[in-house]
CSV table of C-alpha atoms in Angstrom, one decimal:
chain,number,residue,atom,x,y,z
A,1,MET,CA,46.0,74.2,168.0
A,2,MET,CA,46.8,71.7,165.2
A,3,LYS,CA,47.4,74.7,162.9
A,4,ASP,CA,49.8,76.3,165.4
A,5,ASN,CA,51.7,73.1,165.8
A,6,LEU,CA,52.0,72.4,162.1
A,7,TYR,CA,53.4,76.0,161.8
A,8,LYS,CA,56.0,75.3,164.5
A,9,TYR,CA,56.8,71.9,163.0
A,10,LEU,CA,57.5,73.6,159.6
A,11,LEU,CA,59.8,76.1,161.4
A,12,MET,CA,61.7,73.1,163.0
A,13,LEU,CA,62.3,71.6,159.6
A,14,GLY,CA,63.1,75.0,158.0
A,15,ASP,CA,65.3,76.4,160.8
A,16,ASN,CA,67.7,73.4,160.7
A,17,SER,CA,68.3,74.1,157.0
A,18,MET,CA,68.4,77.8,157.4
A,19,ILE,CA,70.9,78.0,160.2
A,20,LEU,CA,73.1,75.3,158.7
A,21,GLY,CA,72.9,77.0,155.4
A,22,HIS,CA,73.9,80.2,157.0
A,23,ARG,CA,76.9,78.6,158.6
A,24,LEU,CA,78.0,77.2,155.3
A,25,SER,CA,77.4,80.6,153.6
A,26,GLU,CA,80.0,82.1,156.0
A,27,LEU,CA,82.6,79.9,154.3
A,28,CYS,CA,81.9,81.4,150.8
A,29,GLY,CA,85.3,82.6,149.6
A,30,HIS,CA,87.0,81.0,152.6
A,31,GLY,CA,86.9,77.3,151.8
A,32,PRO,CA,90.1,75.3,152.0
A,33,SER,CA,90.3,75.0,148.2
A,34,LEU,CA,88.3,76.4,145.3
A,35,GLU,CA,86.6,73.0,144.8
A,36,THR,CA,85.5,72.5,148.4
A,37,ASP,CA,84.5,76.2,148.6
A,38,ILE,CA,82.1,75.7,145.7
A,39,ALA,CA,80.8,72.4,147.0
A,40,LEU,CA,80.0,73.8,150.4
A,41,THR,CA,78.3,76.9,148.9
A,42,ASN,CA,76.3,74.6,146.6
A,43,ILE,CA,75.1,72.7,149.7
A,44,SER,CA,74.2,76.0,151.4
A,45,LEU,CA,72.1,77.0,148.3
A,46,ASP,CA,70.3,73.7,148.3
A,47,LEU,CA,69.5,74.2,152.0
A,48,PHE,CA,68.2,77.7,151.4
A,49,GLY,CA,66.0,76.4,148.6
A,50,GLN,CA,64.5,74.0,151.0
A,51,VAL,CA,64.0,76.7,153.6
A,52,ARG,CA,62.0,78.8,151.1
A,53,ASN,CA,59.7,75.9,150.5
A,54,TYR,CA,59.1,75.3,154.2
A,55,PHE,CA,58.6,79.0,155.0
A,56,GLN,CA,56.4,79.7,152.1
A,57,TYR,CA,54.1,76.9,153.3
A,58,ALA,CA,54.5,78.1,156.9
A,59,ALA,CA,53.4,81.6,155.9
A,60,LYS,CA,50.3,80.2,154.2
A,61,ILE,CA,49.4,78.3,157.3
A,62,LYS,CA,50.0,81.3,159.6
A,63,GLY,CA,48.1,83.7,157.3
A,64,GLY,CA,47.9,87.5,157.9
A,65,ASP,CA,50.9,89.5,156.8
A,66,SER,CA,53.2,86.6,157.2
A,67,THR,CA,55.6,85.8,154.3
A,68,GLU,CA,58.6,83.7,153.8
A,69,ASP,CA,60.8,86.8,154.4
A,70,THR,CA,59.1,87.9,157.7
A,71,ILE,CA,59.6,84.3,158.9
A,72,ALA,CA,63.2,84.2,157.9
A,73,PHE,CA,64.3,87.6,158.9
A,74,LEU,CA,62.1,88.9,161.7
A,75,ARG,CA,62.0,86.2,164.4
A,76,TYR,CA,63.9,86.4,167.7
A,77,ASP,CA,66.3,83.7,168.8
A,78,ARG,CA,63.8,81.9,171.1
A,79,GLU,CA,61.4,81.7,168.1
A,80,HIS,CA,63.8,79.5,166.2
A,81,TYR,CA,63.5,75.7,166.6
A,82,ASN,CA,66.6,74.3,165.0
A,83,CYS,CA,68.7,71.7,166.7
A,84,ILE,CA,71.8,73.0,168.6
A,85,LEU,CA,74.1,71.0,166.4
A,86,VAL,CA,73.6,73.1,163.3
A,87,GLU,CA,74.4,76.4,165.0
A,88,GLN,CA,77.9,75.2,166.0
A,89,ALA,CA,80.7,77.3,164.6
A,90,ASN,CA,83.0,76.6,161.7
A,91,ILE,CA,86.1,76.0,163.8
A,92,ASP,CA,88.0,74.1,161.2
A,93,PHE,CA,87.3,72.0,158.1
A,94,ALA,CA,86.9,68.9,160.3
A,95,HIS,CA,84.2,70.7,162.3
A,96,VAL,CA,82.4,71.8,159.2
A,97,ILE,CA,82.4,68.3,157.8
A,98,GLY,CA,81.6,66.6,161.1
A,99,ARG,CA,78.6,68.9,161.6
A,100,GLN,CA,77.5,68.4,158.1
A,101,PHE,CA,77.8,64.6,158.2
A,102,LEU,CA,75.8,64.2,161.4
A,103,PHE,CA,73.1,66.4,160.1
A,104,ASP,CA,73.0,64.8,156.6
A,105,ALA,CA,72.8,61.3,158.0
A,106,PHE,CA,69.8,62.4,160.1
A,107,GLN,CA,68.2,64.6,157.4
A,108,LYS,CA,68.3,62.0,154.7
A,109,LEU,CA,66.5,59.4,156.9
A,110,GLN,CA,64.0,62.0,158.0
A,111,LEU,CA,63.2,63.1,154.5
A,112,GLU,CA,62.8,59.4,153.4
A,113,GLN,CA,60.0,59.3,155.9
A,114,LEU,CA,58.5,62.7,155.1
A,115,VAL,CA,58.1,61.6,151.5
A,116,ASN,CA,55.2,59.6,152.8
A,117,SER,CA,53.7,62.4,154.9
A,118,LYS,CA,50.0,62.8,154.9
A,119,ASP,CA,50.6,66.5,154.4
A,120,GLU,CA,50.9,66.7,150.6
A,121,THR,CA,53.0,69.9,150.6
A,122,ILE,CA,55.5,68.4,153.1
A,123,ALA,CA,55.7,65.2,151.1
A,124,ALA,CA,56.4,67.2,147.9
A,125,ILE,CA,59.1,69.3,149.6
A,126,ALA,CA,60.7,66.1,151.0
A,127,THR,CA,60.6,64.4,147.6
A,128,LYS,CA,62.5,67.3,146.0
A,129,SER,CA,64.9,67.7,148.9
A,130,LEU,CA,65.8,64.0,149.3
A,131,LYS,CA,67.9,64.0,146.1
A,132,GLU,CA,69.9,66.9,147.4
A,133,SER,CA,70.3,65.4,150.8
A,134,LYS,CA,71.6,62.1,149.4
A,135,TYR,CA,74.3,64.1,147.6
A,136,HIS,CA,75.2,66.0,150.7
A,137,LEU,CA,75.5,62.8,152.7
A,138,ARG,CA,77.7,61.4,150.0
A,139,PHE,CA,79.9,64.5,150.1
A,140,SER,CA,80.2,64.8,153.9
A,141,GLY,CA,80.6,61.0,154.4
A,142,GLU,CA,83.3,60.8,151.9
A,143,TRP,CA,85.2,63.6,153.6
A,144,VAL,CA,84.8,62.1,157.1
A,145,LYS,CA,86.5,59.0,155.6
A,146,ARG,CA,89.2,60.9,154.0
A,147,LEU,CA,90.1,63.0,157.0
A,148,GLY,CA,89.7,60.2,159.5
A,149,TYR,CA,91.7,57.7,157.5
A,150,GLY,CA,94.1,60.4,156.2
A,151,THR,CA,97.2,61.7,157.9
A,152,GLU,CA,97.8,61.8,161.7
A,153,GLU,CA,96.9,65.5,161.6
A,154,SER,CA,93.6,65.1,159.8
A,155,HIS,CA,92.6,62.1,161.9
A,156,GLY,CA,93.3,64.0,165.1
A,157,ARG,CA,91.2,66.9,163.9
A,158,MET,CA,88.3,64.8,162.7
A,159,GLN,CA,88.2,62.8,165.9
A,160,GLU,CA,88.4,66.1,167.9
A,161,ALA,CA,85.5,67.5,165.9
A,162,ILE,CA,83.4,64.4,166.5
A,163,ASN,CA,84.2,64.4,170.2
A,164,VAL,CA,82.7,67.9,170.3
A,165,LEU,CA,79.8,67.5,167.9
A,166,TYR,CA,78.5,64.0,168.4
A,167,PRO,CA,77.0,64.6,171.8
A,168,PHE,CA,74.7,67.3,170.2
A,169,ALA,CA,73.3,64.8,167.6
A,170,ASN,CA,71.2,63.1,170.2
A,171,GLU,CA,68.8,66.1,170.2
A,172,PHE,CA,67.5,65.0,166.8
A,173,PHE,CA,65.8,62.0,168.5
A,174,VAL,CA,64.5,63.6,171.6
A,175,GLU,CA,60.9,64.0,170.6
A,176,THR,CA,59.1,67.3,171.5
A,177,GLU,CA,55.3,67.4,172.0
A,178,ILE,CA,54.9,68.9,168.6
A,179,GLU,CA,56.9,66.2,166.9
A,180,LYS,CA,54.9,63.5,168.7
A,181,GLU,CA,51.6,65.1,167.6
A,182,MET,CA,52.8,65.4,164.0
A,183,GLN,CA,54.0,61.8,163.9
A,184,LEU,CA,50.7,60.5,165.4
A,185,ALA,CA,48.8,62.5,162.7
A,186,GLY,CA,50.8,60.8,160.0
A,187,ILE,CA,52.5,64.1,159.1
A,188,GLY,CA,55.8,64.0,160.9
A,189,ALA,CA,58.6,61.5,161.0
A,190,ASP,CA,59.1,58.6,163.4
A,191,LEU,CA,62.2,59.7,165.2
A,192,GLN,CA,62.8,56.4,167.1
A,193,GLN,CA,62.9,54.5,163.9
A,194,ILE,CA,65.3,57.0,162.4
A,195,LYS,CA,67.6,56.7,165.5
A,196,GLU,CA,68.3,53.1,164.8
A,197,GLN,CA,69.1,53.7,161.2
A,198,PHE,CA,71.1,56.7,162.1
A,199,ASP,CA,73.3,54.7,164.4
A,200,GLN,CA,74.0,52.2,161.7
A,201,VAL,CA,74.9,54.8,159.0
A,202,VAL,CA,77.1,56.7,161.3
A,203,SER,CA,79.0,53.6,162.7
A,204,GLU,CA,79.5,52.3,159.2
A,205,ILE,CA,81.3,55.5,158.1
A,206,PHE,CA,83.1,55.9,161.4
A,207,THR,CA,84.5,52.4,161.1
A,208,LEU,CA,85.9,53.1,157.6
A,209,ALA,CA,87.2,56.4,158.9
A,210,THR,CA,88.8,54.8,162.0
A,211,ILE,CA,86.9,57.4,164.1
A,212,SER,CA,85.5,56.3,167.4
A,213,ILE,CA,82.2,57.5,169.0
A,214,PRO,CA,83.1,59.5,172.1
A,215,ASP,CA,82.1,57.8,175.3
A,216,VAL,CA,80.3,60.8,176.8
A,217,LYS,CA,76.7,61.6,177.7
A,218,PRO,CA,74.6,63.4,175.2
A,219,ARG,CA,74.6,67.1,175.6
A,220,TYR,CA,71.5,68.6,177.1
A,221,ALA,CA,69.9,70.5,174.2
A,222,GLN,CA,66.6,72.1,173.7
A,223,GLY,CA,67.0,73.9,170.4
A,224,LYS,CA,63.8,72.4,169.2
A,225,SER,CA,62.0,74.2,172.0
A,226,GLY,CA,63.7,77.5,171.3
A,227,MET,CA,66.5,77.4,173.8
A,228,HIS,CA,69.8,78.1,172.0
A,229,THR,CA,73.5,78.5,172.6
A,230,GLU,CA,75.1,81.9,172.6
A,231,GLN,CA,76.1,81.2,168.9
A,232,MET,CA,72.5,82.0,167.9
A,233,GLY,CA,72.7,85.7,168.7
A,234,TYR,CA,75.7,86.1,166.5
A,235,ILE,CA,74.2,84.2,163.7
A,236,LEU,CA,70.9,86.1,163.8
A,237,SER,CA,72.6,89.5,164.0
A,238,GLU,CA,74.3,88.9,160.8
A,239,LEU,CA,71.4,87.0,159.1
A,240,GLN,CA,68.9,89.7,160.0
A,241,TYR,CA,71.1,92.8,159.9
A,242,MET,CA,69.8,94.1,156.6
A,243,GLN,CA,66.1,93.8,157.4
A,244,ARG,CA,66.5,95.2,160.9
A,245,ALA,CA,68.6,98.2,159.8
A,246,TYR,CA,66.5,99.0,156.7
A,247,PRO,CA,63.0,97.6,157.5
A,248,ASN,CA,61.1,96.4,154.4
A,249,MET,CA,64.0,97.0,152.1
A,250,GLN,CA,63.8,95.0,148.9
A,251,TRP,CA,66.6,93.3,147.0
B,1,MET,CA,106.1,65.6,149.7
B,2,ASN,CA,104.0,67.7,147.3
B,3,LYS,CA,101.1,69.0,149.2
B,4,GLU,CA,99.1,70.2,146.2
B,5,TRP,CA,96.5,67.8,144.9
B,6,PRO,CA,97.0,66.6,141.3
B,7,ILE,CA,95.2,68.3,138.4
B,8,PHE,CA,92.4,66.6,136.5
B,9,GLU,CA,91.0,67.5,133.2
B,10,ILE,CA,87.2,67.4,133.1
B,11,PHE,CA,85.0,66.4,130.2
B,12,ILE,CA,81.2,66.9,130.2
B,13,ARG,CA,78.6,65.5,127.9
B,14,SER,CA,75.8,68.1,127.8
B,15,LYS,CA,73.1,65.8,126.3
B,16,ASN,CA,72.7,62.2,125.4
B,17,GLY,CA,73.9,61.6,121.9
B,18,LEU,CA,76.5,64.4,122.0
B,19,GLU,CA,80.2,63.8,122.7
B,20,HIS,CA,82.0,64.7,125.9
B,21,ARG,CA,83.8,68.0,125.6
B,22,HIS,CA,86.7,69.4,127.5
B,23,VAL,CA,85.4,72.0,129.9
B,24,GLY,CA,88.4,72.8,132.1
B,25,SER,CA,90.5,71.4,134.9
B,26,LEU,CA,90.5,71.2,138.7
B,27,HIS,CA,92.4,69.9,141.7
B,28,ALA,CA,91.4,66.6,143.5
B,29,ALA,CA,93.1,64.0,145.7
B,30,ASP,CA,92.0,61.2,143.4
B,31,SER,CA,89.6,60.5,140.5
B,32,GLU,CA,86.6,59.8,142.8
B,33,MET,CA,87.0,63.2,144.4
B,34,ALA,CA,87.6,64.7,140.9
B,35,LEU,CA,84.2,63.5,139.8
B,36,GLU,CA,82.5,65.1,142.9
B,37,ASN,CA,84.4,68.3,142.4
B,38,ALA,CA,83.5,68.4,138.7
B,39,ARG,CA,79.9,67.9,139.6
B,40,ASP,CA,80.1,71.0,141.9
B,41,VAL,CA,82.3,73.2,139.8
B,42,TYR,CA,81.1,72.4,136.2
B,43,THR,CA,77.5,71.2,136.4
B,44,ARG,CA,75.8,73.7,138.7
B,45,ARG,CA,73.8,75.2,135.9
B,46,GLU,CA,72.6,71.9,134.4
B,47,GLU,CA,75.4,71.7,132.0
B,48,GLY,CA,75.7,68.0,131.8
B,49,VAL,CA,74.4,64.4,132.0
B,50,SER,CA,77.8,62.7,132.1
B,51,ILE,CA,81.3,63.5,133.4
B,52,TRP,CA,84.7,62.0,132.6
B,53,VAL,CA,87.8,62.9,134.6
B,54,VAL,CA,91.3,62.2,133.5
B,55,GLU,CA,94.4,63.1,135.5
B,56,SER,CA,96.3,65.6,133.5
B,57,ILE,CA,99.6,63.7,133.6
B,58,ASN,CA,98.0,60.9,131.6
B,59,ILE,CA,97.3,63.2,128.6
B,60,THR,CA,100.0,63.2,126.0
B,61,ALA,CA,99.8,66.5,124.1
B,62,SER,CA,101.3,67.7,120.9
B,63,ASN,CA,104.0,70.3,121.2
B,64,PRO,CA,102.9,73.8,119.9
B,65,GLU,CA,106.5,74.2,118.6
B,66,ASN,CA,106.0,71.4,116.3
B,67,ALA,CA,102.8,72.8,114.8
B,68,GLY,CA,104.7,73.6,111.6
B,69,GLU,CA,105.7,70.1,110.7
B,70,LEU,CA,102.6,68.6,112.1
B,71,PHE,CA,99.9,70.7,110.6
B,72,GLU,CA,101.2,73.0,107.8
B,73,PRO,CA,101.8,70.3,105.2
B,74,ALA,CA,98.0,69.8,105.1
B,75,LYS,CA,97.4,73.4,104.2
B,76,ASP,CA,98.0,73.4,100.4
B,77,LYS,CA,96.3,70.0,99.8
B,78,VAL,CA,92.8,71.3,99.0
B,79,TYR,CA,92.1,68.1,97.1
B,80,ARG,CA,91.8,66.3,100.4
B,81,HIS,CA,88.5,68.2,100.9
B,82,PRO,CA,85.6,66.8,98.8
B,83,THR,CA,84.9,70.2,97.2
B,84,PHE,CA,85.3,69.3,93.6
B,85,TYR,CA,82.2,67.2,93.2
B,86,LYS,CA,79.2,68.6,91.4
B,87,LEU,CA,76.2,68.2,93.7
B,88,PRO,CA,72.7,67.5,92.4
B,89,ILE,CA,70.5,70.6,92.9
B,90,GLU,CA,68.1,68.7,95.1
B,91,LEU,CA,70.7,68.4,97.8
B,92,LYS,CA,70.3,71.5,99.9
B,93,HIS,CA,71.8,70.7,103.3
B,94,ILE,CA,75.3,69.8,102.7
């Protein structure tokens, strides 16, 4: 039971990075400028590096024929446990930045806790990933400020993106049974503690960006239990196409 | 209004103790953003430990057309190179 739940917990951690990394990879060659294109693709590569670490470990926990590749490419949508936020589409640059910022703010805080995880492998992955995550947050936070405090057009778009995306962020903090168990075992992060710090980080940047937090209820979201939006099917059909069309093909 | 971001020249120091070298240029809204962009564009493969950025308009460059008067007079003045000294045989690496 514990082993099963650790496996699922690793998928939760890995799937957030994989699905967001995939979303960013869609922008490769389509970024608004050469410089931001490279920056976003770099972030995508960082995230995929983290995914490999989580999935290699998950494959070891699961045993059998499981490998990082079977975990990445051969699961159905309901077997993915990422938060709904990260599967949201690249509508415009403000959406890309808003999604990234909300995730980075959460992820940096989560990794800061996982550095002290009793599970040594998770602690090691977190230590390595934290440096990357700090840079991602710096990048996305800087852009939230620039767009929010920029022109009338950029402010409008940034605010619109936050209006759409912010209600999804609450899902980070809605603890699932598995997360509760992992936290009690000293393996997982304390989401309630992160929530307070998250609110502080976000409001600090939003104040500088003159962006207001939308006055709406959090969106009902159960991505962490495998219930996804329709976006997920499109993402997976592209992500898994090669392995599904040519089973066992090697790069 | 010019909608293009200004151009910055990027200088990277590859190791402590070495000098910063010009590696190329990029667009950015200001010098802070230029630093971040330089990190992403020019140090992805561990090329550096330090970055300088300078907005291109702040660089005063010599005009290639004036190369003749600027540099050619130095050509026939070999005596400006210390090549006429007899070196002791023990000196090997000079």
